[in-house]
C-alpha cells in the first residue's frame, strides 16, 4: 500500500506536536554559537538535524515494513492488518486528549535513551560558543526512537504497508510532512496560538483514526470477514451485476476469465459452480503495486500476478456461498459466488469443453415460459424460435419489450457456435442469466449479444435476474 501522501498529510498536521516535543532538543544546538553567525551558518545545524531525523525515520520504516511483511505472510497477514488498524484508531483517540486511559498505549522512553540524550544536552550546554554538527546529527538520529503518539501511529502504518520499501516510503512521507514547521519553529511557534495548536492536533487525531479505519477495512477483507466497511458500502449502493462466463474444460475444471484494470476487478462479482474446482484466468492489464497479488482468503489462496500478463489461479471446489475476492493488500473489492449448477455436465466434443444440460432453474412447470410476477402482456403461450446459420454461426434475437422473452424457446443446432441477442430492457428483465453457463448480462444499456460455443444436444435454461421470467435453449 502506498502511504506516502496520506503520511505527508498526517506529518503536516502533527508537526505542531513535534515542535512541542522536540523543540527543546533543537534549541539546545541552535542557540549555541548563534551570535555572529551568518544566516546560512545558522541554518546549517537545522538542516543537519532534519536530515538525520529523516534518515532515522526511513531506517525505522524499513525495519517496521520488513517486520510487517514477515508477520503478514500467509494467513496472518489479515489479522496483523486488523490489529494495526485498531491500534491506530485508538492512538487517534488518544491524541485528542479526551481519553486519558489510552495514554498507556504510548510507551515510555527507554532509560538508556533518556540518559544518552541528557548527557548530550549537558555536553552541548557546557561547551564553547560553537556547537559541533555532530550534536544535531545525533539528536536527529535519536528522534526516530522517541515515544510519541503521532510517531508511533506512523510506525504502525509503516508496518501495515507490508514491505520494507512501503514502510520506508510511509515514514519518509511522515518526516517530510513535519519538516516545514520544524525548520521554522523558532518563529512559527510564537505566531501560533494555543487554540490553533489544539485544533491542529484534533485534525491530526482524526487523520490517524481515519487511516486506522482504512487499514482495519483492508484487514477485514484479507481475512474474508463477511462484515467490512467496503461490504457495507456495497450493500448500500447495491451489488454490481455479474457478467462472468465459465466453460467446463475437459478435465472437469470450470474456467472463468477475470480482468484487472485501473485497480479494479472486471467483473467485480463472478459466479462459479459450487462443488467444482475453478480455474481463474486473470488478465492483469497494469503494473500497480496494489494489484500485484490476488487473494481469496476463505479458500486460502494468495497468488502473485505478473504485470501486463495472464496468470492462472486454481481454486478448490467451493461449497455454495459467497467468498471474498481481493488483492494482496485488501484494498480491491470483489466477490465470488458459488452457486448450484442445477443440472449435470455431460462431456462433449466441442473443443475440449463440455456442454451443460439442465432445465431452467426454478422455472414453472408446463410449456409456458412466461413471467411469474408481471401480468397482462407478460403472460401467454410459449413461442419457439429457431436460429439461422450464416457463415458458420447460428444467430437469433430474443425480444424483451413485452415483459417476457419472445421467443422463450430457442432451438439451436448441435456442434455449431451460436450468438443470441437480447434486446434492451429495464425492470424485471434488466438482467438476463444463463446459470448453468455462468452467464449474466445487463440489458439496460442496449441490446446484448451472448456468444455460445458449439453445444451438444440438451436443454439449458435462462431467466431474468429476479428469476421470475424464464426460457430455455434446446440443442438438437
Coordinates of C-alpha atoms in Angstrom, one line a residue:
X1 CA 0.0 0.0 0.0
X2 CA 1.4 3.4 -1.0
X3 CA 1.0 5.5 2.1
X4 CA 3.4 8.3 1.1
X5 CA 0.8 11.1 0.5
X6 CA -1.5 10.2 3.4
X7 CA 1.5 10.2 5.7
X8 CA 2.7 13.6 4.4
X9 CA -0.7 15.0 5.4
X10 CA -0.5 13.4 8.9
X11 CA 3.0 14.8 9.3
X12 CA 1.9 18.3 8.4
X13 CA -1.0 18.1 10.9
X14 CA 1.1 16.6 13.7
X15 CA 4.1 18.9 13.2
X16 CA 2.7 21.2 16.0
X17 CA 3.1 18.2 18.4
X18 CA 6.7 17.7 17.0
X19 CA 7.6 21.3 17.8
X20 CA 6.3 20.9 21.4
X21 CA 8.2 17.6 22.0
X22 CA 11.4 18.1 20.0
X23 CA 11.7 21.8 20.2
X24 CA 13.9 21.8 23.3
X25 CA 16.4 19.5 21.6
X26 CA 16.6 21.9 18.6
X27 CA 17.2 24.9 20.9
X28 CA 20.0 23.0 22.6
X29 CA 22.1 23.1 19.5
X30 CA 20.6 26.1 17.7
X31 CA 21.2 28.7 20.3
X32 CA 24.9 27.8 20.9
X33 CA 27.1 29.8 18.5
X34 CA 24.2 31.8 17.0
X35 CA 25.7 35.1 17.8
X36 CA 27.8 36.4 14.9
X37 CA 26.9 33.6 12.6
X38 CA 25.6 34.3 9.1
X39 CA 22.1 33.4 8.0
X40 CA 23.5 30.3 6.2
X41 CA 25.6 29.4 9.3
X42 CA 22.5 29.4 11.5
X43 CA 20.6 27.3 9.0
X44 CA 23.2 24.5 8.7
X45 CA 22.6 22.9 12.1
X46 CA 18.9 22.7 11.4
X47 CA 19.5 21.1 8.0
X48 CA 21.8 18.5 9.6
X49 CA 19.2 17.8 12.3
X50 CA 16.3 17.4 9.9
X51 CA 18.4 15.3 7.5
X52 CA 19.5 13.0 10.4
X53 CA 15.9 12.8 11.7
X54 CA 14.6 11.9 8.2
X55 CA 17.3 9.2 7.9
X56 CA 16.2 7.8 11.2
X57 CA 12.6 7.7 10.2
X58 CA 13.4 5.9 6.9
X59 CA 15.5 3.3 8.7
X60 CA 12.8 2.7 11.2
X61 CA 10.3 2.5 8.3
X62 CA 12.5 -0.1 6.6
X63 CA 12.5 -2.2 9.8
X64 CA 8.8 -1.8 10.6
X65 CA 7.9 -2.6 7.0
X66 CA 10.1 -5.7 7.0
X67 CA 8.5 -6.9 10.3
X68 CA 5.1 -6.3 8.9
X69 CA 5.9 -8.2 5.7
X70 CA 7.3 -11.1 7.7
X71 CA 4.3 -11.3 10.0
X72 CA 1.9 -10.7 7.1
X73 CA 2.8 -13.9 5.3
X74 CA 0.0 -16.3 4.6
X75 CA -3.0 -16.5 6.9
X76 CA -1.5 -14.0 9.4
X77 CA -1.5 -11.0 7.1
X78 CA -5.1 -10.1 7.5
X79 CA -5.0 -10.4 11.3
X80 CA -1.8 -8.2 11.6
X81 CA -3.5 -5.6 9.4
X82 CA -6.7 -5.7 11.6
X83 CA -4.6 -5.3 14.8
X84 CA -2.6 -2.4 13.3
X85 CA -5.8 -0.7 12.2
X86 CA -7.4 -1.0 15.7
X87 CA -4.2 0.3 17.4
X88 CA -4.1 3.3 15.0
X89 CA -7.8 4.2 15.7
X90 CA -7.0 4.0 19.5
X91 CA -4.0 6.2 19.0
X92 CA -6.0 8.7 17.2
X93 CA -8.5 8.8 20.1
X94 CA -5.6 9.2 22.5
X95 CA -4.2 12.2 20.5
X96 CA -7.5 14.1 21.1
X97 CA -6.6 14.2 24.9
X98 CA -10.2 13.1 25.7
X99 CA -9.3 9.6 26.7
X100 CA -6.6 9.7 29.4
X101 CA -6.7 5.9 29.8
X102 CA -5.4 5.5 26.3
X103 CA -2.1 7.2 27.1
X104 CA -0.9 3.8 28.3
X105 CA -0.7 2.8 24.6
X106 CA 2.3 5.2 24.1
X107 CA 5.4 3.5 25.6
X108 CA 7.8 5.4 27.8
X109 CA 11.2 6.4 26.6
X110 CA 13.8 3.7 27.4
X111 CA 16.0 4.8 30.3
X112 CA 19.3 4.3 28.3
X113 CA 18.0 6.7 25.6
X114 CA 16.9 9.2 28.2
X115 CA 20.4 9.1 29.8
X116 CA 22.1 9.4 26.4
X117 CA 20.0 12.5 25.5
X118 CA 20.7 14.0 28.9
X119 CA 24.4 13.6 28.6
X120 CA 24.4 15.0 25.0
X121 CA 22.4 18.1 26.1
X122 CA 24.7 18.8 29.1
X123 CA 27.8 18.4 26.9
X124 CA 26.3 20.8 24.4
X125 CA 25.4 23.4 27.0
X126 CA 28.8 23.3 28.7
X127 CA 30.8 23.5 25.5
X128 CA 32.2 26.6 23.9
X129 CA 30.4 29.2 21.9
X130 CA 30.2 26.9 18.9
X131 CA 28.3 23.6 18.6
X132 CA 29.7 20.7 16.7
X133 CA 27.4 19.5 13.8
X134 CA 27.7 16.0 15.5
X135 CA 25.3 17.2 18.1
X136 CA 22.3 18.0 15.8
X137 CA 23.1 14.8 13.8
X138 CA 23.0 12.6 16.9
X139 CA 19.8 14.3 18.1
X140 CA 18.2 13.7 14.7
X141 CA 19.1 10.1 14.6
X142 CA 17.7 9.5 18.1
X143 CA 14.4 11.2 17.2
X144 CA 13.2 8.1 15.3
X145 CA 13.1 6.3 18.7
X146 CA 11.1 9.0 20.6
X147 CA 7.9 7.6 22.2
X148 CA 5.1 9.8 21.0
X149 CA 1.6 9.1 19.6
X150 CA 1.9 10.5 16.1
X151 CA 5.3 8.9 15.6
X152 CA 4.0 5.5 16.9
X153 CA 1.0 5.7 14.6
X154 CA 3.3 6.4 11.7
X155 CA 5.4 3.4 12.6
X156 CA 2.4 1.1 12.8
X157 CA 1.2 2.4 9.4
X158 CA 4.7 1.6 8.1
X159 CA 4.4 -2.0 9.4
X160 CA 0.9 -2.2 7.8
X161 CA 2.5 -1.4 4.4
X162 CA 3.7 -5.0 4.4
X163 CA 7.1 -4.4 2.8
X164 CA 10.4 -2.7 3.6
X165 CA 10.1 -0.3 0.7
X166 CA 6.5 0.5 1.6
X167 CA 7.4 1.1 5.2
X168 CA 10.3 3.4 4.3
X169 CA 8.1 5.4 1.9
X170 CA 5.5 5.8 4.6
X171 CA 8.0 7.1 7.1
X172 CA 9.6 9.3 4.5
X173 CA 6.3 11.0 3.8
X174 CA 5.6 11.5 7.5
X175 CA 9.1 13.0 8.1
X176 CA 8.7 15.4 5.1
X177 CA 5.3 16.5 6.4
X178 CA 6.8 17.5 9.7
X179 CA 9.8 19.4 8.3
X180 CA 8.3 22.8 7.3
X181 CA 7.1 23.7 10.7
X182 CA 10.1 22.2 12.4
X183 CA 12.5 24.2 10.3
X184 CA 10.9 27.4 11.1
X185 CA 9.5 26.6 14.5
X186 CA 11.5 29.3 16.2
X187 CA 9.5 32.0 14.5
X188 CA 6.3 30.0 13.9
X189 CA 5.8 28.7 17.4
X190 CA 5.4 32.3 18.6
X191 CA 2.8 33.1 15.9
X192 CA 0.6 30.0 16.5
X193 CA -2.0 30.4 19.3
X194 CA -2.7 27.7 21.8
X195 CA -6.2 27.3 20.3
X196 CA -4.8 26.8 16.8
X197 CA -2.4 24.2 18.0
X198 CA -5.2 22.3 19.8
X199 CA -7.3 22.4 16.6
X200 CA -4.3 21.1 14.5
X201 CA -3.8 18.2 17.0
X202 CA -7.5 17.4 16.8
X203 CA -7.3 17.4 13.0
X204 CA -4.2 15.1 13.1
X205 CA -6.1 12.8 15.5
X206 CA -8.9 12.4 13.0
X207 CA -6.4 11.7 10.2
X208 CA -4.7 9.0 12.2
X209 CA -8.1 7.4 13.2
X210 CA -9.3 7.5 9.6
X211 CA -6.1 5.9 8.3
X212 CA -6.6 3.3 11.0
X213 CA -10.2 2.6 9.8
X214 CA -8.9 2.2 6.2
X215 CA -6.3 -0.3 7.5
X216 CA -8.9 -2.1 9.5
X217 CA -11.1 -2.4 6.5
X218 CA -8.2 -3.9 4.5
X219 CA -7.6 -6.4 7.2
X220 CA -11.2 -7.5 7.4
X221 CA -11.1 -8.0 3.6
X222 CA -8.0 -10.1 3.9
X223 CA -9.4 -12.4 6.5
X224 CA -12.6 -12.8 4.5
X225 CA -14.8 -11.2 7.0
X226 CA -18.5 -11.0 5.9
X227 CA -18.6 -7.6 7.6
X228 CA -16.3 -4.8 6.4
X229 CA -16.7 -1.1 5.5
X230 CA -16.4 -1.8 1.8
X231 CA -19.0 -4.6 2.0
X232 CA -21.4 -2.3 3.9
X233 CA -20.9 0.4 1.2
X234 CA -21.5 -2.2 -1.5
X235 CA -24.7 -3.2 0.3
X236 CA -25.9 0.4 0.5
X237 CA -25.1 1.3 -3.2
X238 CA -26.3 -2.1 -4.5
X239 CA -24.3 -5.1 -5.7
X240 CA -22.6 -5.0 -9.0
X241 CA -24.1 -7.1 -11.7
X242 CA -22.3 -10.3 -12.5
X243 CA -21.0 -10.7 -16.1
X244 CA -18.9 -13.8 -15.7
X245 CA -18.9 -16.7 -18.0
X246 CA -17.4 -20.1 -17.3
X247 CA -16.7 -23.0 -19.5
X248 CA -16.1 -26.5 -18.2
X249 CA -12.7 -27.8 -19.5
X250 CA -12.0 -31.4 -20.5
X251 CA -10.5 -32.1 -17.0
X252 CA -13.8 -31.1 -15.3
X253 CA -12.5 -27.7 -14.1
X254 CA -14.6 -24.6 -14.6
X255 CA -12.7 -21.8 -16.3
X256 CA -13.5 -18.2 -15.6
X257 CA -11.9 -15.1 -17.1
X258 CA -11.2 -12.1 -14.9
X259 CA -9.6 -8.7 -15.9
X260 CA -7.8 -6.4 -13.5
X261 CA -7.6 -2.8 -14.8
X262 CA -7.5 0.6 -13.1
X263 CA -7.1 -1.3 -9.7
X264 CA -10.5 -2.9 -10.2
X265 CA -11.8 -6.4 -10.9
X266 CA -13.8 -6.6 -14.1
X267 CA -16.4 -8.0 -13.3
X268 CA -16.4 -7.4 -9.6
X269 CA -18.7 -10.3 -9.0
X270 CA -18.2 -13.7 -10.6
X271 CA -20.4 -16.8 -10.4
X272 CA -18.8 -20.3 -10.3
X273 CA -20.4 -23.7 -10.0
X274 CA -20.4 -24.9 -6.4
X275 CA -18.6 -28.2 -5.7
X276 CA -16.4 -28.0 -8.8
X277 CA -12.7 -26.9 -9.0
X278 CA -12.3 -23.5 -10.6
X279 CA -9.5 -22.1 -12.8
X280 CA -9.4 -18.2 -12.8
X281 CA -7.7 -16.9 -15.9
X282 CA -6.6 -13.5 -14.7
X283 CA -5.6 -10.8 -17.3
X284 CA -3.7 -8.1 -15.3
X285 CA -3.5 -5.0 -17.5
X286 CA -1.5 -2.8 -15.3
X287 CA 1.6 -2.6 -13.1
X288 CA 0.1 -1.1 -9.9
X289 CA 1.6 -2.4 -6.6
X290 CA -1.9 -2.9 -5.2
X291 CA -2.9 -5.5 -7.8
X292 CA 0.3 -7.5 -7.7
X293 CA -1.4 -10.3 -5.8
X294 CA -4.9 -11.9 -5.9
X295 CA -6.4 -13.3 -2.7
X296 CA -9.4 -15.5 -1.9
X297 CA -9.0 -15.6 1.9
X298 CA -11.6 -18.3 2.7
X299 CA -10.1 -20.6 0.2
X300 CA -6.5 -20.0 1.5
X301 CA -5.5 -18.6 -1.9
X302 CA -2.8 -15.8 -2.3
X303 CA -1.1 -15.7 -5.7
X304 CA 1.4 -13.3 -7.3
X305 CA 0.2 -11.8 -10.6
X306 CA 2.5 -10.8 -13.4
X307 CA 2.0 -7.3 -14.8
X308 CA 0.5 -7.0 -18.3
X309 CA 0.2 -10.7 -18.5
X310 CA -2.3 -13.6 -17.9
X311 CA -1.9 -15.7 -14.8
X312 CA -3.9 -18.9 -14.0
X313 CA -5.2 -19.2 -10.4
X314 CA -6.5 -22.5 -9.3
X315 CA -9.3 -22.6 -6.7
X316 CA -10.5 -25.7 -4.9
X317 CA -14.1 -26.8 -5.1
X318 CA -16.1 -24.3 -3.1
X319 CA -19.3 -25.1 -1.2
X320 CA -22.3 -23.0 -2.1
X321 CA -21.8 -19.5 -0.7
X322 CA -20.2 -16.1 -1.2
X323 CA -16.4 -15.6 -1.0
X324 CA -14.2 -12.5 -0.8
X325 CA -12.1 -11.6 -3.8
X326 CA -9.5 -9.0 -3.1
X327 CA -5.8 -8.0 -3.7
X328 CA -2.9 -8.9 -1.5
X329 CA -3.3 -5.6 0.3
X330 CA -7.0 -6.0 0.9
X331 CA -7.8 -2.7 -1.0
X332 CA -9.6 -4.1 -4.1
X333 CA -13.2 -5.3 -3.6
X334 CA -14.9 -8.2 -5.3
X335 CA -16.7 -11.5 -4.6
X336 CA -17.1 -15.0 -5.9
X337 CA -20.5 -16.6 -5.7
X338 CA -20.5 -20.4 -5.7
X339 CA -24.0 -21.3 -7.0
X340 CA -25.7 -24.7 -7.6
X341 CA -25.4 -25.8 -11.2
X342 CA -29.0 -27.0 -11.3
X343 CA -28.1 -29.9 -13.6
X344 CA -25.4 -32.3 -14.7
X345 CA -22.4 -31.7 -17.0
X346 CA -22.0 -34.1 -19.9
X347 CA -18.8 -34.5 -21.9
X348 CA -19.0 -33.3 -25.5
X349 CA -16.7 -32.8 -28.4
X350 CA -16.7 -29.1 -28.6
X351 CA -13.1 -28.2 -28.5
X352 CA -12.3 -29.9 -25.2
X353 CA -15.2 -28.2 -23.3
X354 CA -18.4 -29.9 -22.0
X355 CA -21.9 -28.7 -22.6
X356 CA -24.2 -28.3 -19.7
X357 CA -27.7 -29.9 -19.7
X358 CA -30.3 -28.6 -17.4
X359 CA -33.8 -27.3 -17.0
X360 CA -34.3 -23.6 -16.2
X361 CA -33.7 -23.3 -12.5
X362 CA -36.9 -22.7 -10.7
X363 CA -39.0 -22.4 -13.9
X364 CA -42.7 -23.0 -13.8
X365 CA -43.9 -26.4 -14.8
X366 CA -45.5 -26.9 -18.3
X367 CA -44.8 -25.5 -21.7
X368 CA -45.4 -21.8 -20.9
X369 CA -42.2 -19.9 -20.0
X370 CA -43.8 -16.6 -19.1
X371 CA -43.5 -14.1 -16.3
X372 CA -44.4 -15.2 -12.8
X373 CA -44.9 -11.7 -11.4
X374 CA -45.9 -9.3 -14.3
X375 CA -49.4 -9.6 -15.5
X376 CA -51.1 -8.6 -18.8
X377 CA -48.9 -8.8 -21.9
X378 CA -46.2 -10.7 -19.9
X379 CA -48.2 -13.9 -20.0
X380 CA -49.1 -16.2 -22.8
X381 CA -48.2 -19.4 -24.5
X382 CA -44.6 -20.3 -25.3
X383 CA -43.1 -19.1 -28.6
X384 CA -40.4 -21.2 -30.3
X385 CA -37.8 -19.7 -32.5
X386 CA -35.0 -21.5 -34.5
X387 CA -31.7 -19.9 -35.1
X388 CA -30.5 -19.3 -38.6
X389 CA -27.0 -20.3 -39.7
X390 CA -24.8 -17.8 -41.5
X391 CA -21.0 -18.0 -42.1
X392 CA -20.8 -21.0 -39.7
X393 CA -22.5 -19.2 -36.8
X394 CA -26.2 -19.6 -35.9
X395 CA -27.9 -16.4 -34.7
X396 CA -31.3 -15.5 -33.2
X397 CA -32.7 -12.4 -31.5
X398 CA -34.9 -12.5 -28.4
X399 CA -37.3 -9.6 -27.9
X400 CA -38.0 -8.4 -24.3
X401 CA -40.2 -5.4 -25.0
X402 CA -43.4 -7.3 -23.9
X403 CA -42.1 -8.1 -20.5
X404 CA -41.3 -11.7 -21.5
X405 CA -38.9 -13.5 -23.8
X406 CA -40.1 -13.9 -27.4
X407 CA -39.2 -16.5 -28.4
X408 CA -38.8 -18.1 -25.0
X409 CA -37.8 -21.5 -26.5
X410 CA -34.7 -21.2 -28.7
X411 CA -33.8 -24.1 -30.9
X412 CA -30.1 -24.4 -31.8
X413 CA -28.2 -26.9 -33.9
X414 CA -25.7 -29.1 -32.2
X415 CA -22.0 -28.6 -32.9
X416 CA -22.4 -25.0 -34.3
X417 CA -21.3 -21.8 -32.4
X418 CA -24.2 -19.5 -31.6
X419 CA -25.0 -15.8 -31.0
X420 CA -28.1 -15.0 -29.1
X421 CA -29.0 -11.3 -29.0
X422 CA -31.4 -9.9 -26.3
X423 CA -33.0 -6.6 -26.9
X424 CA -32.7 -3.7 -24.4
X425 CA -34.8 -4.0 -21.3
X426 CA -35.4 -2.5 -17.9
X427 CA -37.2 -3.5 -14.7
X428 CA -37.8 -7.2 -14.3
X429 CA -35.9 -8.2 -17.4
X430 CA -33.0 -5.8 -16.9
X431 CA -30.6 -8.7 -16.4
X432 CA -30.6 -12.0 -18.2
X433 CA -28.9 -15.0 -16.7
X434 CA -27.9 -18.5 -18.0
X435 CA -27.0 -20.0 -14.7
X436 CA -25.6 -23.3 -16.0
X437 CA -23.1 -21.5 -18.2
X438 CA -22.3 -18.9 -15.5
X439 CA -23.5 -16.1 -17.8
X440 CA -25.3 -12.9 -16.6
X441 CA -25.7 -9.7 -18.7
X442 CA -27.1 -6.2 -18.1
X443 CA -29.6 -5.2 -20.7
X444 CA -30.3 -1.7 -19.5
X445 CA -27.7 0.0 -21.8
X446 CA -28.8 -1.6 -25.1
X447 CA -29.0 -4.9 -27.0
X448 CA -26.5 -7.5 -25.8
X449 CA -25.2 -10.4 -27.8
X450 CA -24.2 -13.6 -25.9
X451 CA -21.8 -15.9 -27.7
X452 CA -22.1 -19.6 -27.0
X453 CA -19.6 -22.3 -28.0
X454 CA -20.7 -25.3 -30.1
X455 CA -23.0 -27.3 -27.8
X456 CA -24.1 -30.9 -27.6
X457 CA -27.8 -31.9 -27.5
X458 CA -29.7 -31.0 -24.4
X459 CA -31.6 -28.2 -22.7
X460 CA -30.2 -25.1 -21.0
X461 CA -32.5 -22.7 -19.0
X462 CA -32.2 -18.9 -18.9
X463 CA -34.0 -16.4 -16.8
X464 CA -34.2 -12.8 -15.7
X465 CA -32.1 -11.5 -12.8
X466 CA -35.1 -11.8 -10.4
X467 CA -35.7 -15.4 -11.5
X468 CA -39.3 -14.5 -12.4
X469 CA -39.2 -14.8 -16.2
X470 CA -37.9 -18.0 -17.8
X471 CA -37.0 -19.5 -21.1
X472 CA -34.8 -22.4 -22.5
X473 CA -32.4 -23.2 -25.1
X474 CA -32.9 -26.6 -26.9
X475 CA -29.9 -28.0 -28.7
X476 CA -30.9 -30.6 -31.3

